[in-house]
């Protein structure tokens, strides 16, 4: 498969990891999920992200999941693999394995201990050296990592390290950060900016200069539509579609609960067989399931009104 | 004015503190804001909250703002005053001052150093002893305070301390917490639960057993409508109204940026004269202002469609 | 009194705030404490530091304590006042008050929300503008503030802001930071570096280029001796004296417990009348008191051996 | 090898992981290190702790290091293996592997996301279920994990989970925690309490009821002597020995720097061949090395005076 480049755009869906109720990985659901994501308009996939329950997999299982997904994708779109880990040996092992299997690049979040600008730049400089010619995505997700990366620090990393081709933008608030990076003269090399946060600010992010989304909202159709309509200049239509999905998107974006809601929704849509999570991880209550059901029903009604 | 009780319900609007561009408190805007909030359906006000830029006021100024607001309210609704401070002497001084001026109660958030269940219970036990017969609101806002308070810990506090009459519920996710508190046998005394987070989950919170909202979204009409329609059982209508405001509510709920957006909106609506914040505090960029303008225009259009 | 300058050196003792058992400020003990500190070799005092229980005082009380201490000092040594606060109005009010009373300068710690290099520089730039010509101490205490300030960021602040004349150095580990700041060409203006952390690394800090200590260990004699012996080049003697105090210094440097141990020791030494702390604040157990007693007895014995 | 029990006492040395300068594991140094620790009086070893650079090893390397150390120990003392990981699959895999190789038990630190008492109890309940009959050590190290565990929460865990046989006590301050756990009626089952923090409070910890140390200070002789002398009731002699090592112990206990100092000291003593750390990890400066050299020279002199 060809490598990830700074031209990446559209929707890179963050894939969940489907499990059987007994905790085994559900490989059939993996296949069905890949098919669904591609039909829904995904221009790429990201696997073993934080939302993919990556830390709950053994190294062997991680390799198997990536192999299965890459086989099913069959080179149709680039696949990025999350390899964040406390130590370089672990990052290195997983990166070698998945690149050999055909991944297009890897994604690395900063360890929570980093604070000063130079600490962050030094970390990514060492990462880039470790990865060699493997292109990587810088994951900027302060709410979870606790690491705040200023636009100028991102610019230093991107301008200095040619293999840093993409930013998974997940700061909150984060719109000014996109504008700062897209300002004249800040970046001296091209950079793909793909946005996270469940797509909750995607219309504004596109207008600020993002290239698309990299997130896992259970209706990737929304992200695909927003990006497409924005590109065509149909701004009001874009926002109408977005608004129809927003009540559910907001609900899914609850920290710690979001993955369970996402899996419940994907299972309800018939895409994965079970909404099971590996332990530790709490199941949804009946009340929450009912709330999701109600939001989906309303969403479908509203989307019909718009068509 | 009568004291705050566990019967509190409806919408307690968190008031902003209006400033002149040179940093002086804008007392005329204070008056206009009070009138507006009450007309919009507020059943109470909360002043000197975190969103009221309380820490930027001197003690003397805090007293003056509270005095002005209480005078304008004139006893029509209860006014709660935020008195959180690192030391008890400061809490005590401000509490005495505002209760004398006619406040209905005070609100206290936990200091960020608290971690274990007993530390939290001990803190509020000492607070209650300090406050004497002054009723207080427990502010549960982990995203900002860093303190996570389990439902059973809230129950211990409420059941043991008769002056803890209200919970400002601002956990995220927080719906299960309301259900846990409303479950049979958990609370042995009545408790008003008023929800924060910009109203972003108000429909679900009402259904889980909340009594209303205590937050500062620049369109308190939304919260008043949601609470009223929920009470009347018009659930679909409630959700339609909520959905119309959601794109802006989501936008206002950006941490660190929310207050600037809120003040800009209130100024645009003619309620306060300026959107000025005291330093430290960053002004909105033109791009953000344009985004807010666009969201407000769409919101007005959508609300018209619904009427 | 003359203003604090970058020539500050020796031992600036962080003063405790003595209370009566009922919580009132014990002004007689304040006087006795001042006399003791000056006799013990203090070249300056710092009041209302984090260890001074500053947040537990009302604004009025803060002013009274500072006034009393300044009166007793009578201009013999410079007095720095801690004015850290969440908002500029509070910083401004207290600074004006204490400078008028005769303080030599103020000390400002960064608010815990600061993360990136520029955020830190911007904060101190705004602080310096607010303070006008009042000299200030930058308090660098990451264990408590959560803010990590790189040496180059300190250099930017010092080089740009002529009123930043002193660094209260309290990073841990922090020796390399002193070396980095003292390296050729880093600082373009003079800077006094006074070290905290209970004096636990004072011999090494002096050798790295510090100018002395600013901390509150209950035996300021230790710090005065270490600084004096280092200055005279009696390195082994310096270390012998330091080592004799180290078991107690280590014991006092327990976070959250240190102030109680310090007050207990000062009271035992007859310097303050009571070891009372204001609430919230836990008293020492009998076991801890016995441990301190034992350490003091051994320390006295060891010091005798050395003389 | 026999399993770890609540009778564990003495000194469990936290082993470093020796590397060659090029980053490969140095297996010869592993052997020499094991021999040295046992000669120095270790009654147990703990490998793959946070200080063992565990996160920098691949799963395969972790297994190899444990196998080598277990082979060298040859059953003479119990060996505990750190298996903390974000997900249960990883904990499970490593636990199975090392128990099969002959480990005596495993050690588990709480993930940083835990806050409330019940969250902590639930986590360890799930861990115990996962581990089956494998005995485990609860690692209580708030400075690094960010998780504060109240004594009563530890008691709930120990009393409910028979396989929790040992507490690695590393709270700071932590003396009252030992007293609280040793108080009449708190623990209904036996528990070994072994203390960390580089041994910096070992004399007081023994007196409070600890059973020994589990930490990695580069002079394990100190810990062995302190425990032995305390047991024999030679309290003054114990404290004299302790005090002689304290200047270096204090220096080694600098966060983030401690492991480098420890490895430098072990290499200087000829126990491991190199002081190399795997990346990421900063080497010591010449200034720091000189400080360590000076402290060691003084320590040797002082120890001679005592003999």
PDB file of C-alpha atoms in Angstrom, chain B residues 69-264:
ATOM      1  CA  UNK B  69     -27.869  42.616  41.543  1.00  0.00           C
ATOM      2  CA  UNK B  70     -29.780  41.927  44.745  1.00  0.00           C
ATOM      3  CA  UNK B  71     -31.208  45.429  44.677  1.00  0.00           C
ATOM      4  CA  UNK B  72     -32.386  45.005  41.108  1.00  0.00           C
ATOM      5  CA  UNK B  73     -33.837  41.562  41.737  1.00  0.00           C
ATOM      6  CA  UNK B  74     -35.727  43.057  44.648  1.00  0.00           C
ATOM      7  CA  UNK B  75     -36.625  39.714  46.143  1.00  0.00           C
ATOM      8  CA  UNK B  76     -38.451  38.424  43.052  1.00  0.00           C
ATOM      9  CA  UNK B  77     -36.258  35.300  42.831  1.00  0.00           C
ATOM     10  CA  UNK B  78     -33.600  33.759  45.081  1.00  0.00           C
ATOM     11  CA  UNK B  79     -29.999  34.736  44.371  1.00  0.00           C
ATOM     12  CA  UNK B  80     -27.166  32.303  45.055  1.00  0.00           C
ATOM     13  CA  UNK B  81     -23.593  33.609  45.388  1.00  0.00           C
ATOM     14  CA  UNK B  82     -20.458  31.625  44.581  1.00  0.00           C
ATOM     15  CA  UNK B  83     -18.050  31.865  47.521  1.00  0.00           C
ATOM     16  CA  UNK B  84     -15.478  29.158  46.696  1.00  0.00           C
ATOM     17  CA  UNK B  85     -12.039  30.123  47.960  1.00  0.00           C
ATOM     18  CA  UNK B  86      -8.878  28.378  49.086  1.00  0.00           C
ATOM     19  CA  UNK B  87      -9.325  29.343  52.722  1.00  0.00           C
ATOM     20  CA  UNK B  88     -12.233  29.386  55.143  1.00  0.00           C
ATOM     21  CA  UNK B  89     -11.595  32.970  56.199  1.00  0.00           C
ATOM     22  CA  UNK B  90     -12.313  34.168  52.683  1.00  0.00           C
ATOM     23  CA  UNK B  91     -15.397  31.964  52.358  1.00  0.00           C
ATOM     24  CA  UNK B  92     -16.631  33.202  55.686  1.00  0.00           C
ATOM     25  CA  UNK B  93     -16.117  36.894  54.953  1.00  0.00           C
ATOM     26  CA  UNK B  94     -17.891  36.804  51.617  1.00  0.00           C
ATOM     27  CA  UNK B  95     -20.719  34.634  52.909  1.00  0.00           C
ATOM     28  CA  UNK B  96     -21.458  36.953  55.827  1.00  0.00           C
ATOM     29  CA  UNK B  97     -21.400  39.957  53.502  1.00  0.00           C
ATOM     30  CA  UNK B  98     -23.732  38.576  50.846  1.00  0.00           C
ATOM     31  CA  UNK B  99     -26.190  36.960  53.243  1.00  0.00           C
ATOM     32  CA  UNK B 100     -26.540  40.295  54.976  1.00  0.00           C
ATOM     33  CA  UNK B 101     -27.233  41.887  51.616  1.00  0.00           C
ATOM     34  CA  UNK B 102     -30.054  39.407  51.050  1.00  0.00           C
ATOM     35  CA  UNK B 103     -28.614  36.437  49.188  1.00  0.00           C
ATOM     36  CA  UNK B 104     -30.620  33.215  49.419  1.00  0.00           C
ATOM     37  CA  UNK B 105     -27.594  30.954  49.803  1.00  0.00           C
ATOM     38  CA  UNK B 106     -24.052  30.304  48.649  1.00  0.00           C
ATOM     39  CA  UNK B 107     -22.342  27.874  46.323  1.00  0.00           C
ATOM     40  CA  UNK B 108     -19.103  26.048  47.165  1.00  0.00           C
ATOM     41  CA  UNK B 109     -16.901  24.008  44.810  1.00  0.00           C
ATOM     42  CA  UNK B 110     -14.347  21.588  46.253  1.00  0.00           C
ATOM     43  CA  UNK B 111     -10.656  22.631  46.270  1.00  0.00           C
ATOM     44  CA  UNK B 112      -8.654  20.703  43.676  1.00  0.00           C
ATOM     45  CA  UNK B 113      -6.538  18.928  46.267  1.00  0.00           C
ATOM     46  CA  UNK B 114      -9.371  16.686  47.469  1.00  0.00           C
ATOM     47  CA  UNK B 115      -9.184  13.087  46.272  1.00  0.00           C
ATOM     48  CA  UNK B 116     -10.577  10.407  48.562  1.00  0.00           C
ATOM     49  CA  UNK B 117     -14.231  10.071  49.524  1.00  0.00           C
ATOM     50  CA  UNK B 118     -13.556  11.004  53.145  1.00  0.00           C
ATOM     51  CA  UNK B 119     -11.517  14.063  52.216  1.00  0.00           C
ATOM     52  CA  UNK B 120     -14.486  15.365  50.255  1.00  0.00           C
ATOM     53  CA  UNK B 121     -17.021  14.584  52.977  1.00  0.00           C
ATOM     54  CA  UNK B 122     -14.767  16.151  55.619  1.00  0.00           C
ATOM     55  CA  UNK B 123     -14.345  19.291  53.572  1.00  0.00           C
ATOM     56  CA  UNK B 124     -18.074  19.848  53.176  1.00  0.00           C
ATOM     57  CA  UNK B 125     -18.673  18.960  56.820  1.00  0.00           C
ATOM     58  CA  UNK B 126     -16.265  21.728  57.802  1.00  0.00           C
ATOM     59  CA  UNK B 127     -17.834  24.084  55.271  1.00  0.00           C
ATOM     60  CA  UNK B 128     -21.309  23.428  56.640  1.00  0.00           C
ATOM     61  CA  UNK B 129     -20.096  24.060  60.171  1.00  0.00           C
ATOM     62  CA  UNK B 130     -18.491  27.310  59.033  1.00  0.00           C
ATOM     63  CA  UNK B 131     -21.632  28.469  57.216  1.00  0.00           C
ATOM     64  CA  UNK B 132     -23.941  27.784  60.148  1.00  0.00           C
ATOM     65  CA  UNK B 133     -27.542  28.024  58.979  1.00  0.00           C
ATOM     66  CA  UNK B 134     -26.738  29.408  55.534  1.00  0.00           C
ATOM     67  CA  UNK B 135     -28.038  26.997  52.862  1.00  0.00           C
ATOM     68  CA  UNK B 136     -25.501  26.011  50.267  1.00  0.00           C
ATOM     69  CA  UNK B 137     -25.153  24.516  46.803  1.00  0.00           C
ATOM     70  CA  UNK B 138     -22.566  21.783  46.263  1.00  0.00           C
ATOM     71  CA  UNK B 139     -20.899  22.484  42.921  1.00  0.00           C
ATOM     72  CA  UNK B 140     -19.821  19.247  41.251  1.00  0.00           C
ATOM     73  CA  UNK B 141     -17.708  20.235  38.227  1.00  0.00           C
ATOM     74  CA  UNK B 142     -14.857  17.696  37.802  1.00  0.00           C
ATOM     75  CA  UNK B 143     -13.664  18.987  34.419  1.00  0.00           C
ATOM     76  CA  UNK B 144     -12.596  22.222  36.097  1.00  0.00           C
ATOM     77  CA  UNK B 145     -11.973  21.258  39.718  1.00  0.00           C
ATOM     78  CA  UNK B 146     -10.357  17.879  39.028  1.00  0.00           C
ATOM     79  CA  UNK B 147     -12.374  16.435  41.923  1.00  0.00           C
ATOM     80  CA  UNK B 148     -14.587  13.445  41.216  1.00  0.00           C
ATOM     81  CA  UNK B 149     -17.451  13.016  43.657  1.00  0.00           C
ATOM     82  CA  UNK B 150     -19.226   9.660  43.579  1.00  0.00           C
ATOM     83  CA  UNK B 151     -23.029   9.639  43.958  1.00  0.00           C
ATOM     84  CA  UNK B 152     -22.713   7.896  47.322  1.00  0.00           C
ATOM     85  CA  UNK B 153     -20.417  10.670  48.523  1.00  0.00           C
ATOM     86  CA  UNK B 154     -22.935  13.300  47.477  1.00  0.00           C
ATOM     87  CA  UNK B 155     -25.560  11.265  49.310  1.00  0.00           C
ATOM     88  CA  UNK B 156     -23.441  11.154  52.467  1.00  0.00           C
ATOM     89  CA  UNK B 157     -23.022  14.929  52.343  1.00  0.00           C
ATOM     90  CA  UNK B 158     -26.684  15.678  51.671  1.00  0.00           C
ATOM     91  CA  UNK B 159     -27.991  13.165  54.181  1.00  0.00           C
ATOM     92  CA  UNK B 160     -25.685  14.399  56.930  1.00  0.00           C
ATOM     93  CA  UNK B 161     -25.743  18.127  56.334  1.00  0.00           C
ATOM     94  CA  UNK B 162     -29.232  19.672  56.342  1.00  0.00           C
ATOM     95  CA  UNK B 163     -27.975  22.949  54.883  1.00  0.00           C
ATOM     96  CA  UNK B 164     -26.799  21.263  51.676  1.00  0.00           C
ATOM     97  CA  UNK B 165     -30.040  21.816  49.779  1.00  0.00           C
ATOM     98  CA  UNK B 166     -28.935  21.846  46.158  1.00  0.00           C
ATOM     99  CA  UNK B 167     -26.511  20.143  43.792  1.00  0.00           C
ATOM    100  CA  UNK B 168     -25.110  22.095  40.861  1.00  0.00           C
ATOM    101  CA  UNK B 169     -24.656  19.030  38.698  1.00  0.00           C
ATOM    102  CA  UNK B 170     -21.922  19.541  36.168  1.00  0.00           C
ATOM    103  CA  UNK B 171     -20.238  16.169  35.851  1.00  0.00           C
ATOM    104  CA  UNK B 172     -19.599  14.995  32.301  1.00  0.00           C
ATOM    105  CA  UNK B 173     -20.815  12.365  31.684  1.00  0.00           C
ATOM    106  CA  UNK B 174     -23.360  12.933  34.412  1.00  0.00           C
ATOM    107  CA  UNK B 175     -26.677  11.328  33.523  1.00  0.00           C
ATOM    108  CA  UNK B 176     -26.080   8.155  35.514  1.00  0.00           C
ATOM    109  CA  UNK B 177     -25.201  10.294  38.510  1.00  0.00           C
ATOM    110  CA  UNK B 178     -28.674  11.839  38.500  1.00  0.00           C
ATOM    111  CA  UNK B 179     -30.254   8.398  38.227  1.00  0.00           C
ATOM    112  CA  UNK B 180     -28.079   7.106  41.043  1.00  0.00           C
ATOM    113  CA  UNK B 181     -29.086   9.983  43.315  1.00  0.00           C
ATOM    114  CA  UNK B 182     -32.766   9.643  42.462  1.00  0.00           C
ATOM    115  CA  UNK B 183     -32.783   5.890  43.081  1.00  0.00           C
ATOM    116  CA  UNK B 184     -34.959   4.645  45.936  1.00  0.00           C
ATOM    117  CA  UNK B 185     -33.364   5.029  49.340  1.00  0.00           C
ATOM    118  CA  UNK B 186     -30.196   6.863  48.334  1.00  0.00           C
ATOM    119  CA  UNK B 187     -31.142  10.308  49.580  1.00  0.00           C
ATOM    120  CA  UNK B 188     -32.928  10.502  52.896  1.00  0.00           C
ATOM    121  CA  UNK B 189     -33.529  14.224  52.565  1.00  0.00           C
ATOM    122  CA  UNK B 190     -34.851  16.303  49.659  1.00  0.00           C
ATOM    123  CA  UNK B 191     -32.273  17.746  47.259  1.00  0.00           C
ATOM    124  CA  UNK B 192     -32.664  20.108  44.362  1.00  0.00           C
ATOM    125  CA  UNK B 193     -30.593  19.030  41.368  1.00  0.00           C
ATOM    126  CA  UNK B 194     -29.868  21.840  38.930  1.00  0.00           C
ATOM    127  CA  UNK B 195     -27.694  21.066  35.912  1.00  0.00           C
ATOM    128  CA  UNK B 196     -24.832  22.953  34.318  1.00  0.00           C
ATOM    129  CA  UNK B 197     -22.649  22.301  31.296  1.00  0.00           C
ATOM    130  CA  UNK B 198     -24.348  25.048  29.297  1.00  0.00           C
ATOM    131  CA  UNK B 199     -27.577  23.088  29.160  1.00  0.00           C
ATOM    132  CA  UNK B 200     -26.051  20.673  26.674  1.00  0.00           C
ATOM    133  CA  UNK B 201     -27.800  17.645  28.174  1.00  0.00           C
ATOM    134  CA  UNK B 202     -30.831  19.334  29.700  1.00  0.00           C
ATOM    135  CA  UNK B 203     -33.547  17.200  28.028  1.00  0.00           C
ATOM    136  CA  UNK B 204     -31.957  13.974  29.214  1.00  0.00           C
ATOM    137  CA  UNK B 205     -31.161  15.464  32.616  1.00  0.00           C
ATOM    138  CA  UNK B 206     -34.808  16.399  33.198  1.00  0.00           C
ATOM    139  CA  UNK B 207     -35.869  12.873  32.274  1.00  0.00           C
ATOM    140  CA  UNK B 208     -33.366  11.445  34.732  1.00  0.00           C
ATOM    141  CA  UNK B 209     -34.810  13.454  37.585  1.00  0.00           C
ATOM    142  CA  UNK B 210     -33.180  16.889  37.561  1.00  0.00           C
ATOM    143  CA  UNK B 211     -35.186  19.871  38.767  1.00  0.00           C
ATOM    144  CA  UNK B 212     -33.865  22.303  36.204  1.00  0.00           C
ATOM    145  CA  UNK B 213     -30.754  24.096  35.088  1.00  0.00           C
ATOM    146  CA  UNK B 214     -28.144  26.277  36.705  1.00  0.00           C
ATOM    147  CA  UNK B 215     -26.001  27.509  33.884  1.00  0.00           C
ATOM    148  CA  UNK B 216     -25.369  30.569  31.800  1.00  0.00           C
ATOM    149  CA  UNK B 217     -26.071  29.834  28.134  1.00  0.00           C
ATOM    150  CA  UNK B 218     -26.690  33.189  26.483  1.00  0.00           C
ATOM    151  CA  UNK B 219     -30.224  32.109  25.531  1.00  0.00           C
ATOM    152  CA  UNK B 220     -31.754  31.253  28.911  1.00  0.00           C
ATOM    153  CA  UNK B 221     -35.046  31.063  27.010  1.00  0.00           C
ATOM    154  CA  UNK B 222     -33.905  27.659  25.813  1.00  0.00           C
ATOM    155  CA  UNK B 223     -33.515  26.322  29.310  1.00  0.00           C
ATOM    156  CA  UNK B 224     -36.793  27.860  30.452  1.00  0.00           C
ATOM    157  CA  UNK B 225     -38.606  26.334  27.462  1.00  0.00           C
ATOM    158  CA  UNK B 226     -37.057  22.907  27.929  1.00  0.00           C
ATOM    159  CA  UNK B 227     -37.954  22.796  31.615  1.00  0.00           C
ATOM    160  CA  UNK B 228     -41.494  24.077  30.962  1.00  0.00           C
ATOM    161  CA  UNK B 229     -42.173  21.716  28.062  1.00  0.00           C
ATOM    162  CA  UNK B 230     -40.752  18.767  29.946  1.00  0.00           C
ATOM    163  CA  UNK B 231     -42.996  19.581  32.889  1.00  0.00           C
ATOM    164  CA  UNK B 232     -46.009  19.760  30.583  1.00  0.00           C
ATOM    165  CA  UNK B 233     -45.014  16.431  29.046  1.00  0.00           C
ATOM    166  CA  UNK B 234     -44.470  17.888  25.561  1.00  0.00           C
ATOM    167  CA  UNK B 235     -41.349  15.849  24.995  1.00  0.00           C
ATOM    168  CA  UNK B 236     -41.034  16.093  21.240  1.00  0.00           C
ATOM    169  CA  UNK B 237     -41.669  19.797  21.233  1.00  0.00           C
ATOM    170  CA  UNK B 238     -39.088  20.167  24.016  1.00  0.00           C
ATOM    171  CA  UNK B 239     -36.507  18.321  21.974  1.00  0.00           C
ATOM    172  CA  UNK B 240     -37.292  20.340  18.824  1.00  0.00           C
ATOM    173  CA  UNK B 241     -36.672  23.571  20.673  1.00  0.00           C
ATOM    174  CA  UNK B 242     -33.550  22.205  22.282  1.00  0.00           C
ATOM    175  CA  UNK B 243     -32.183  20.997  18.947  1.00  0.00           C
ATOM    176  CA  UNK B 244     -32.653  24.445  17.437  1.00  0.00           C
ATOM    177  CA  UNK B 245     -30.381  25.967  20.073  1.00  0.00           C
ATOM    178  CA  UNK B 246     -27.912  23.101  20.179  1.00  0.00           C
ATOM    179  CA  UNK B 247     -25.480  24.254  17.456  1.00  0.00           C
ATOM    180  CA  UNK B 248     -24.872  27.496  19.363  1.00  0.00           C
ATOM    181  CA  UNK B 249     -24.948  25.852  22.800  1.00  0.00           C
ATOM    182  CA  UNK B 250     -22.274  23.398  21.623  1.00  0.00           C
ATOM    183  CA  UNK B 251     -20.213  26.315  20.359  1.00  0.00           C
ATOM    184  CA  UNK B 252     -20.533  28.276  23.584  1.00  0.00           C
ATOM    185  CA  UNK B 253     -19.517  25.233  25.628  1.00  0.00           C
ATOM    186  CA  UNK B 254     -15.871  25.426  24.523  1.00  0.00           C
ATOM    187  CA  UNK B 255     -13.709  25.528  27.656  1.00  0.00           C
ATOM    188  CA  UNK B 256     -11.833  28.766  28.199  1.00  0.00           C
ATOM    189  CA  UNK B 257     -13.614  30.358  25.282  1.00  0.00           C
ATOM    190  CA  UNK B 258     -17.199  29.989  26.447  1.00  0.00           C
ATOM    191  CA  UNK B 259     -17.393  33.100  28.550  1.00  0.00           C
ATOM    192  CA  UNK B 260     -16.126  35.292  25.713  1.00  0.00           C
ATOM    193  CA  UNK B 261     -18.723  33.791  23.366  1.00  0.00           C
ATOM    194  CA  UNK B 262     -21.432  34.215  25.962  1.00  0.00           C
ATOM    195  CA  UNK B 263     -20.582  37.864  26.561  1.00  0.00           C
ATOM    196  CA  UNK B 264     -20.346  38.537  22.841  1.00  0.00           C
TER     197      UNK B 264
END
